[in-house]
């Protein structure tokens, strides 16, 4: 086996690497051989009682490590010694004299505190820690003994404060004498939290004085964390001191805030304000020194805002006090540009400013928008001039001022930090503040409507000119403002026409603006059509027409949109969709309450509008709607006239229609059978079928069935889809009409359990042949698709 050269003789790296690889390969080969040999020996039969060695059995898993067991034993021993010391002090103390007591405590305490030095020299660190902990406890018992014997008349709380201070100093010195121990220094830090708070309680300092004691202790903890020298000492005190500083600082802050909230005058708020100002200085100072303490900067900045605004709070109403706090907090946002500040302080101040502005703006927004909801009461009695007073709107102008201040801050952030969120927030808050300010300020109704019209127009202009995020936010605000303003305008006739007319004109102008975003223009076009319909309906109400007769002037709106047609450009489709909705509303109004003459007239006029629009090649599909409306108008009128034989009116239309379809099919072989023959066949088959279902005699169903059979056979012979499907559907409906009485009789005669059983059997059969049925359905669809 090759051996490496002695350490004193260096080899080139390539030769040394080759040597190491070769030796490792030899070791792997040897190990493989030994494992195979071991496996072969274990599988041999055991002659003469031979058995494998016990060493092959797996070792038992240890459930506890040696250091763990040692720590448990030492901790248990320390606890038992502490219990014994307490029992001795509390139970057996009185049986000894003064000299005996002093001697026992001195000897035991000195032994407990001195033993760790010897144990550390021997390397028994864990034992030394346990004995030191017992020694520290004995010093506490010594302090109690001194109080019980020497100064029993002293105030217990005050003595506890002095004793805690002395013990903390002694333990800190002990840790400095024996730096190898870990327990004394954290114990000294935790004990040092007690002197000042206990002294404040003993002196009956009150909540503010107790807050100062907590804050002073927190400041000492922060100084200990930031200024203690040495990595080992810093690691020992960092956890207890940092946690104590946070807890005590929070206690001081809450005490100051509580007293500030309870203050009834500016003078009473001065003391808590000073405490909060000190909390602010401590928080910002810690963040200035420690880069990871941004939370301290946030809390300190919030405490500073509360300190400055607290004395003003008793002098103002709640809404205006929020405005003052917001004015104090908004300058903190400027810290994002203050590069001379540390990063932790800069981010903390900015977040504190946002933390005050966000809830203030949200509460004002909820109050302001809630005030707009009171306008819904106008819908209960339109044109009654019952506008509620300003008191009914809830909050005063302070809510609008809060919204405008927050909007200004968000707008400034949108310029400093190029993010769309700040711009969206600025637009939404600015609109809410400007839109609700006239209403919340108690201005006259005309002035409120005029100001809100101007704000809505400004929002619409912003929607047309701004980018995607802020622009879309402005569009939403403009829509919400327009709808709310429209509801408010319904309180008076003049206001209705003025507001609706101006809003409709503004929407039409926005829809016509070419460079604007298409979604905004499309929404403006829809609103323009809607306001045109609203003005038309208002004119109908002004003329004293019943609501059902508003349908006639409403049809002028879709007629105007259809006439405008190509001039609408890219907003043509949304405008026509809105016009179609207006037409549908007109048809519904004409149908309630039902009056055949009016319904027929409205259907005929709607058919004329659709036919006029269908003249253009890109709107040929509206021709079907026009035909359906004309047929509906005709049959509504015939039904109102008491016609019993519809074929007298349908056949004169069907024959020329089929003749025209035949001529078109001969001239254009690609023309569909639905286009050529569908209208003519439907004009007769559908009315006759409806009449046959209400006819108790047999002649009409017979003749209709024969005609439908002839149409079906002709469609199958000529391979025409429209005659085949229309004739087949009509024939099936006639057959069902004739069989319906017998089916009812049979169903009544059958047991009640038989229909569900037959349905279940049908489902089983269909499920069992599901795939084949699908294939047959696809074939049928393909066959119908090949028909013309």
PDB file of C-alpha atoms in Angstrom, residues 216-428:
ATOM      1  CA  UNK A 216     -36.014  56.036  33.342  1.00  0.00           C
ATOM      2  CA  UNK A 217     -35.483  52.326  33.885  1.00  0.00           C
ATOM      3  CA  UNK A 218     -36.114  51.661  30.184  1.00  0.00           C
ATOM      4  CA  UNK A 219     -33.564  54.353  29.312  1.00  0.00           C
ATOM      5  CA  UNK A 220     -30.974  52.689  31.554  1.00  0.00           C
ATOM      6  CA  UNK A 221     -31.693  49.363  29.866  1.00  0.00           C
ATOM      7  CA  UNK A 222     -31.289  50.929  26.431  1.00  0.00           C
ATOM      8  CA  UNK A 223     -28.002  52.504  27.474  1.00  0.00           C
ATOM      9  CA  UNK A 224     -26.844  49.147  28.810  1.00  0.00           C
ATOM     10  CA  UNK A 225     -27.676  47.462  25.509  1.00  0.00           C
ATOM     11  CA  UNK A 226     -26.020  50.132  23.389  1.00  0.00           C
ATOM     12  CA  UNK A 227     -22.983  51.071  25.496  1.00  0.00           C
ATOM     13  CA  UNK A 228     -21.837  48.000  27.464  1.00  0.00           C
ATOM     14  CA  UNK A 229     -18.288  47.073  26.366  1.00  0.00           C
ATOM     15  CA  UNK A 230     -17.128  43.594  25.442  1.00  0.00           C
ATOM     16  CA  UNK A 231     -18.803  41.056  23.215  1.00  0.00           C
ATOM     17  CA  UNK A 232     -19.301  38.526  26.026  1.00  0.00           C
ATOM     18  CA  UNK A 233     -20.919  41.037  28.371  1.00  0.00           C
ATOM     19  CA  UNK A 234     -23.078  42.423  25.545  1.00  0.00           C
ATOM     20  CA  UNK A 235     -24.319  38.927  24.707  1.00  0.00           C
ATOM     21  CA  UNK A 236     -25.157  38.298  28.385  1.00  0.00           C
ATOM     22  CA  UNK A 237     -27.180  41.488  28.926  1.00  0.00           C
ATOM     23  CA  UNK A 238     -28.670  42.053  25.474  1.00  0.00           C
ATOM     24  CA  UNK A 239     -31.690  39.755  25.815  1.00  0.00           C
ATOM     25  CA  UNK A 240     -32.844  40.726  29.341  1.00  0.00           C
ATOM     26  CA  UNK A 241     -32.059  44.411  28.882  1.00  0.00           C
ATOM     27  CA  UNK A 242     -33.702  44.684  25.444  1.00  0.00           C
ATOM     28  CA  UNK A 243     -36.878  42.906  26.551  1.00  0.00           C
ATOM     29  CA  UNK A 244     -37.049  44.933  29.752  1.00  0.00           C
ATOM     30  CA  UNK A 245     -36.537  48.182  27.865  1.00  0.00           C
ATOM     31  CA  UNK A 246     -39.356  47.344  25.470  1.00  0.00           C
ATOM     32  CA  UNK A 247     -41.793  46.287  28.188  1.00  0.00           C
ATOM     33  CA  UNK A 248     -41.072  49.195  30.538  1.00  0.00           C
ATOM     34  CA  UNK A 249     -41.026  51.733  27.694  1.00  0.00           C
ATOM     35  CA  UNK A 250     -44.416  50.457  26.512  1.00  0.00           C
ATOM     36  CA  UNK A 251     -45.722  50.760  30.067  1.00  0.00           C
ATOM     37  CA  UNK A 252     -44.546  54.363  30.302  1.00  0.00           C
ATOM     38  CA  UNK A 253     -46.083  55.171  26.903  1.00  0.00           C
ATOM     39  CA  UNK A 254     -49.440  53.615  27.799  1.00  0.00           C
ATOM     40  CA  UNK A 255     -49.457  55.434  31.128  1.00  0.00           C
ATOM     41  CA  UNK A 256     -48.862  58.765  29.392  1.00  0.00           C
ATOM     42  CA  UNK A 257     -51.527  58.110  26.761  1.00  0.00           C
ATOM     43  CA  UNK A 258     -54.088  57.066  29.372  1.00  0.00           C
ATOM     44  CA  UNK A 259     -53.490  60.169  31.466  1.00  0.00           C
ATOM     45  CA  UNK A 260     -53.597  62.304  28.318  1.00  0.00           C
ATOM     46  CA  UNK A 261     -56.995  60.843  27.408  1.00  0.00           C
ATOM     47  CA  UNK A 262     -58.307  61.533  30.918  1.00  0.00           C
ATOM     48  CA  UNK A 263     -57.062  65.136  30.995  1.00  0.00           C
ATOM     49  CA  UNK A 264     -59.882  67.650  31.019  1.00  0.00           C
ATOM     50  CA  UNK A 265     -57.799  70.746  30.318  1.00  0.00           C
ATOM     51  CA  UNK A 266     -54.574  71.789  28.673  1.00  0.00           C
ATOM     52  CA  UNK A 267     -52.915  72.228  32.069  1.00  0.00           C
ATOM     53  CA  UNK A 268     -53.842  68.706  33.160  1.00  0.00           C
ATOM     54  CA  UNK A 269     -52.409  67.363  29.888  1.00  0.00           C
ATOM     55  CA  UNK A 270     -49.038  69.052  30.345  1.00  0.00           C
ATOM     56  CA  UNK A 271     -47.569  66.376  32.624  1.00  0.00           C
ATOM     57  CA  UNK A 272     -48.518  63.417  30.396  1.00  0.00           C
ATOM     58  CA  UNK A 273     -47.308  65.435  27.370  1.00  0.00           C
ATOM     59  CA  UNK A 274     -43.841  65.782  28.904  1.00  0.00           C
ATOM     60  CA  UNK A 275     -43.768  62.057  29.613  1.00  0.00           C
ATOM     61  CA  UNK A 276     -44.746  61.280  26.021  1.00  0.00           C
ATOM     62  CA  UNK A 277     -42.127  63.698  24.708  1.00  0.00           C
ATOM     63  CA  UNK A 278     -39.481  61.877  26.739  1.00  0.00           C
ATOM     64  CA  UNK A 279     -40.721  58.555  25.318  1.00  0.00           C
ATOM     65  CA  UNK A 280     -40.385  60.030  21.828  1.00  0.00           C
ATOM     66  CA  UNK A 281     -36.824  61.181  22.495  1.00  0.00           C
ATOM     67  CA  UNK A 282     -35.852  57.772  23.851  1.00  0.00           C
ATOM     68  CA  UNK A 283     -37.349  55.881  20.905  1.00  0.00           C
ATOM     69  CA  UNK A 284     -35.769  58.058  18.244  1.00  0.00           C
ATOM     70  CA  UNK A 285     -32.454  58.074  20.108  1.00  0.00           C
ATOM     71  CA  UNK A 286     -32.335  54.282  20.260  1.00  0.00           C
ATOM     72  CA  UNK A 287     -33.125  54.041  16.534  1.00  0.00           C
ATOM     73  CA  UNK A 288     -30.431  56.650  15.804  1.00  0.00           C
ATOM     74  CA  UNK A 289     -27.802  54.509  17.527  1.00  0.00           C
ATOM     75  CA  UNK A 290     -29.062  51.006  16.578  1.00  0.00           C
ATOM     76  CA  UNK A 291     -29.803  50.428  12.837  1.00  0.00           C
ATOM     77  CA  UNK A 292     -32.077  47.434  13.554  1.00  0.00           C
ATOM     78  CA  UNK A 293     -34.371  49.357  15.939  1.00  0.00           C
ATOM     79  CA  UNK A 294     -36.739  50.906  13.391  1.00  0.00           C
ATOM     80  CA  UNK A 295     -39.742  49.941  15.558  1.00  0.00           C
ATOM     81  CA  UNK A 296     -38.390  52.196  18.312  1.00  0.00           C
ATOM     82  CA  UNK A 297     -38.341  55.094  15.859  1.00  0.00           C
ATOM     83  CA  UNK A 298     -41.959  54.422  14.848  1.00  0.00           C
ATOM     84  CA  UNK A 299     -43.147  54.310  18.454  1.00  0.00           C
ATOM     85  CA  UNK A 300     -41.111  57.379  19.362  1.00  0.00           C
ATOM     86  CA  UNK A 301     -42.539  59.407  16.484  1.00  0.00           C
ATOM     87  CA  UNK A 302     -46.098  58.413  17.403  1.00  0.00           C
ATOM     88  CA  UNK A 303     -45.414  59.395  21.013  1.00  0.00           C
ATOM     89  CA  UNK A 304     -44.107  62.767  19.806  1.00  0.00           C
ATOM     90  CA  UNK A 305     -47.283  63.408  17.818  1.00  0.00           C
ATOM     91  CA  UNK A 306     -49.389  62.532  20.856  1.00  0.00           C
ATOM     92  CA  UNK A 307     -47.254  64.780  23.069  1.00  0.00           C
ATOM     93  CA  UNK A 308     -47.693  67.786  20.787  1.00  0.00           C
ATOM     94  CA  UNK A 309     -51.354  67.254  20.042  1.00  0.00           C
ATOM     95  CA  UNK A 310     -52.501  66.083  23.468  1.00  0.00           C
ATOM     96  CA  UNK A 311     -52.728  69.492  25.203  1.00  0.00           C
ATOM     97  CA  UNK A 312     -54.813  70.832  22.293  1.00  0.00           C
ATOM     98  CA  UNK A 313     -57.318  67.968  22.395  1.00  0.00           C
ATOM     99  CA  UNK A 314     -59.417  69.242  25.354  1.00  0.00           C
ATOM    100  CA  UNK A 315     -59.856  72.596  23.600  1.00  0.00           C
ATOM    101  CA  UNK A 316     -61.310  71.216  20.341  1.00  0.00           C
ATOM    102  CA  UNK A 317     -64.056  68.944  19.141  1.00  0.00           C
ATOM    103  CA  UNK A 318     -63.086  65.389  18.315  1.00  0.00           C
ATOM    104  CA  UNK A 319     -63.102  65.887  14.522  1.00  0.00           C
ATOM    105  CA  UNK A 320     -60.907  68.966  14.700  1.00  0.00           C
ATOM    106  CA  UNK A 321     -58.552  67.266  17.171  1.00  0.00           C
ATOM    107  CA  UNK A 322     -58.014  64.601  14.501  1.00  0.00           C
ATOM    108  CA  UNK A 323     -57.156  67.375  12.041  1.00  0.00           C
ATOM    109  CA  UNK A 324     -54.547  68.759  14.468  1.00  0.00           C
ATOM    110  CA  UNK A 325     -52.966  65.324  14.950  1.00  0.00           C
ATOM    111  CA  UNK A 326     -52.883  64.863  11.194  1.00  0.00           C
ATOM    112  CA  UNK A 327     -51.166  68.237  10.727  1.00  0.00           C
ATOM    113  CA  UNK A 328     -48.545  67.186  13.250  1.00  0.00           C
ATOM    114  CA  UNK A 329     -48.012  63.776  11.663  1.00  0.00           C
ATOM    115  CA  UNK A 330     -47.840  64.695   7.976  1.00  0.00           C
ATOM    116  CA  UNK A 331     -44.426  66.450   8.232  1.00  0.00           C
ATOM    117  CA  UNK A 332     -42.993  63.112   9.323  1.00  0.00           C
ATOM    118  CA  UNK A 333     -43.549  61.834   5.781  1.00  0.00           C
ATOM    119  CA  UNK A 334     -40.862  64.239   4.599  1.00  0.00           C
ATOM    120  CA  UNK A 335     -38.314  62.008   6.306  1.00  0.00           C
ATOM    121  CA  UNK A 336     -38.249  59.831   3.179  1.00  0.00           C
ATOM    122  CA  UNK A 337     -36.192  62.604   1.524  1.00  0.00           C
ATOM    123  CA  UNK A 338     -33.991  63.375   4.564  1.00  0.00           C
ATOM    124  CA  UNK A 339     -30.816  61.564   3.534  1.00  0.00           C
ATOM    125  CA  UNK A 340     -28.860  62.984   6.493  1.00  0.00           C
ATOM    126  CA  UNK A 341     -30.914  60.868   8.932  1.00  0.00           C
ATOM    127  CA  UNK A 342     -30.023  57.232   9.654  1.00  0.00           C
ATOM    128  CA  UNK A 343     -32.014  54.722   7.645  1.00  0.00           C
ATOM    129  CA  UNK A 344     -33.838  53.319  10.685  1.00  0.00           C
ATOM    130  CA  UNK A 345     -34.902  56.784  11.829  1.00  0.00           C
ATOM    131  CA  UNK A 346     -35.904  57.848   8.332  1.00  0.00           C
ATOM    132  CA  UNK A 347     -38.100  54.818   7.711  1.00  0.00           C
ATOM    133  CA  UNK A 348     -39.546  54.900  11.211  1.00  0.00           C
ATOM    134  CA  UNK A 349     -40.585  58.564  11.013  1.00  0.00           C
ATOM    135  CA  UNK A 350     -42.186  58.080   7.601  1.00  0.00           C
ATOM    136  CA  UNK A 351     -44.108  55.014   8.723  1.00  0.00           C
ATOM    137  CA  UNK A 352     -45.282  56.782  11.854  1.00  0.00           C
ATOM    138  CA  UNK A 353     -46.633  59.633   9.727  1.00  0.00           C
ATOM    139  CA  UNK A 354     -48.423  57.158   7.500  1.00  0.00           C
ATOM    140  CA  UNK A 355     -49.678  55.318  10.578  1.00  0.00           C
ATOM    141  CA  UNK A 356     -51.426  58.464  11.807  1.00  0.00           C
ATOM    142  CA  UNK A 357     -52.652  59.613   8.389  1.00  0.00           C
ATOM    143  CA  UNK A 358     -54.129  56.261   7.302  1.00  0.00           C
ATOM    144  CA  UNK A 359     -56.675  55.742  10.130  1.00  0.00           C
ATOM    145  CA  UNK A 360     -57.543  59.439  10.192  1.00  0.00           C
ATOM    146  CA  UNK A 361     -58.238  59.461   6.452  1.00  0.00           C
ATOM    147  CA  UNK A 362     -60.133  56.168   6.612  1.00  0.00           C
ATOM    148  CA  UNK A 363     -62.424  57.321   9.416  1.00  0.00           C
ATOM    149  CA  UNK A 364     -63.077  60.610   7.624  1.00  0.00           C
ATOM    150  CA  UNK A 365     -63.737  58.772   4.361  1.00  0.00           C
ATOM    151  CA  UNK A 366     -66.264  56.459   5.983  1.00  0.00           C
ATOM    152  CA  UNK A 367     -68.022  59.408   7.625  1.00  0.00           C
ATOM    153  CA  UNK A 368     -68.053  61.494   4.450  1.00  0.00           C
ATOM    154  CA  UNK A 369     -69.227  58.729   2.141  1.00  0.00           C
ATOM    155  CA  UNK A 370     -71.833  57.739   4.719  1.00  0.00           C
ATOM    156  CA  UNK A 371     -73.206  61.271   4.548  1.00  0.00           C
ATOM    157  CA  UNK A 372     -73.799  60.809   0.828  1.00  0.00           C
ATOM    158  CA  UNK A 373     -75.979  57.801   1.530  1.00  0.00           C
ATOM    159  CA  UNK A 374     -78.569  60.023   3.219  1.00  0.00           C
ATOM    160  CA  UNK A 375     -79.535  61.278  -0.227  1.00  0.00           C
ATOM    161  CA  UNK A 376     -81.192  57.970  -1.019  1.00  0.00           C
ATOM    162  CA  UNK A 377     -84.223  59.237   0.890  1.00  0.00           C
ATOM    163  CA  UNK A 378     -84.969  61.504  -2.076  1.00  0.00           C
ATOM    164  CA  UNK A 379     -86.058  58.445  -4.068  1.00  0.00           C
ATOM    165  CA  UNK A 380     -88.998  57.984  -1.698  1.00  0.00           C
ATOM    166  CA  UNK A 381     -90.661  61.160  -3.012  1.00  0.00           C
ATOM    167  CA  UNK A 382     -89.185  62.530  -6.239  1.00  0.00           C
ATOM    168  CA  UNK A 383     -89.525  66.259  -6.990  1.00  0.00           C
ATOM    169  CA  UNK A 384     -90.801  66.954  -3.486  1.00  0.00           C
ATOM    170  CA  UNK A 385     -88.066  69.500  -2.515  1.00  0.00           C
ATOM    171  CA  UNK A 386     -87.415  67.731   0.790  1.00  0.00           C
ATOM    172  CA  UNK A 387     -83.621  68.075   0.909  1.00  0.00           C
ATOM    173  CA  UNK A 388     -82.526  67.309   4.488  1.00  0.00           C
ATOM    174  CA  UNK A 389     -80.600  69.830   6.549  1.00  0.00           C
ATOM    175  CA  UNK A 390     -76.851  69.667   7.036  1.00  0.00           C
ATOM    176  CA  UNK A 391     -77.295  68.089  10.468  1.00  0.00           C
ATOM    177  CA  UNK A 392     -78.757  65.013   8.795  1.00  0.00           C
ATOM    178  CA  UNK A 393     -75.490  64.410   6.995  1.00  0.00           C
ATOM    179  CA  UNK A 394     -73.582  63.573  10.204  1.00  0.00           C
ATOM    180  CA  UNK A 395     -69.990  64.836  10.247  1.00  0.00           C
ATOM    181  CA  UNK A 396     -68.983  68.448   9.851  1.00  0.00           C
ATOM    182  CA  UNK A 397     -66.424  70.036   7.545  1.00  0.00           C
ATOM    183  CA  UNK A 398     -63.546  68.620   9.608  1.00  0.00           C
ATOM    184  CA  UNK A 399     -63.952  65.298   7.795  1.00  0.00           C
ATOM    185  CA  UNK A 400     -63.502  67.030   4.429  1.00  0.00           C
ATOM    186  CA  UNK A 401     -60.438  68.901   5.707  1.00  0.00           C
ATOM    187  CA  UNK A 402     -58.923  65.625   6.913  1.00  0.00           C
ATOM    188  CA  UNK A 403     -59.491  64.033   3.513  1.00  0.00           C
ATOM    189  CA  UNK A 404     -57.936  66.951   1.652  1.00  0.00           C
ATOM    190  CA  UNK A 405     -54.854  66.989   3.894  1.00  0.00           C
ATOM    191  CA  UNK A 406     -54.358  63.262   3.452  1.00  0.00           C
ATOM    192  CA  UNK A 407     -54.881  63.619  -0.303  1.00  0.00           C
ATOM    193  CA  UNK A 408     -52.233  66.317  -0.491  1.00  0.00           C
ATOM    194  CA  UNK A 409     -49.761  64.137   1.384  1.00  0.00           C
ATOM    195  CA  UNK A 410     -50.506  61.167  -0.877  1.00  0.00           C
ATOM    196  CA  UNK A 411     -50.061  63.352  -3.949  1.00  0.00           C
ATOM    197  CA  UNK A 412     -46.671  64.520  -2.688  1.00  0.00           C
ATOM    198  CA  UNK A 413     -45.641  60.912  -2.071  1.00  0.00           C
ATOM    199  CA  UNK A 414     -46.782  60.011  -5.584  1.00  0.00           C
ATOM    200  CA  UNK A 415     -44.299  62.555  -6.948  1.00  0.00           C
ATOM    201  CA  UNK A 416     -41.481  61.526  -4.622  1.00  0.00           C
ATOM    202  CA  UNK A 417     -42.049  57.761  -4.852  1.00  0.00           C
ATOM    203  CA  UNK A 418     -43.123  56.902  -8.408  1.00  0.00           C
ATOM    204  CA  UNK A 419     -45.672  54.238  -7.455  1.00  0.00           C
ATOM    205  CA  UNK A 420     -49.285  54.155  -8.738  1.00  0.00           C
ATOM    206  CA  UNK A 421     -50.759  53.287  -5.316  1.00  0.00           C
ATOM    207  CA  UNK A 422     -50.007  56.731  -3.891  1.00  0.00           C
ATOM    208  CA  UNK A 423     -51.557  58.387  -6.934  1.00  0.00           C
ATOM    209  CA  UNK A 424     -54.712  56.280  -6.667  1.00  0.00           C
ATOM    210  CA  UNK A 425     -55.058  57.129  -2.968  1.00  0.00           C
ATOM    211  CA  UNK A 426     -54.499  60.824  -3.672  1.00  0.00           C
ATOM    212  CA  UNK A 427     -57.199  60.885  -6.360  1.00  0.00           C
ATOM    213  CA  UNK A 428     -59.740  58.982  -4.253  1.00  0.00           C
TER     214      UNK A 428
END
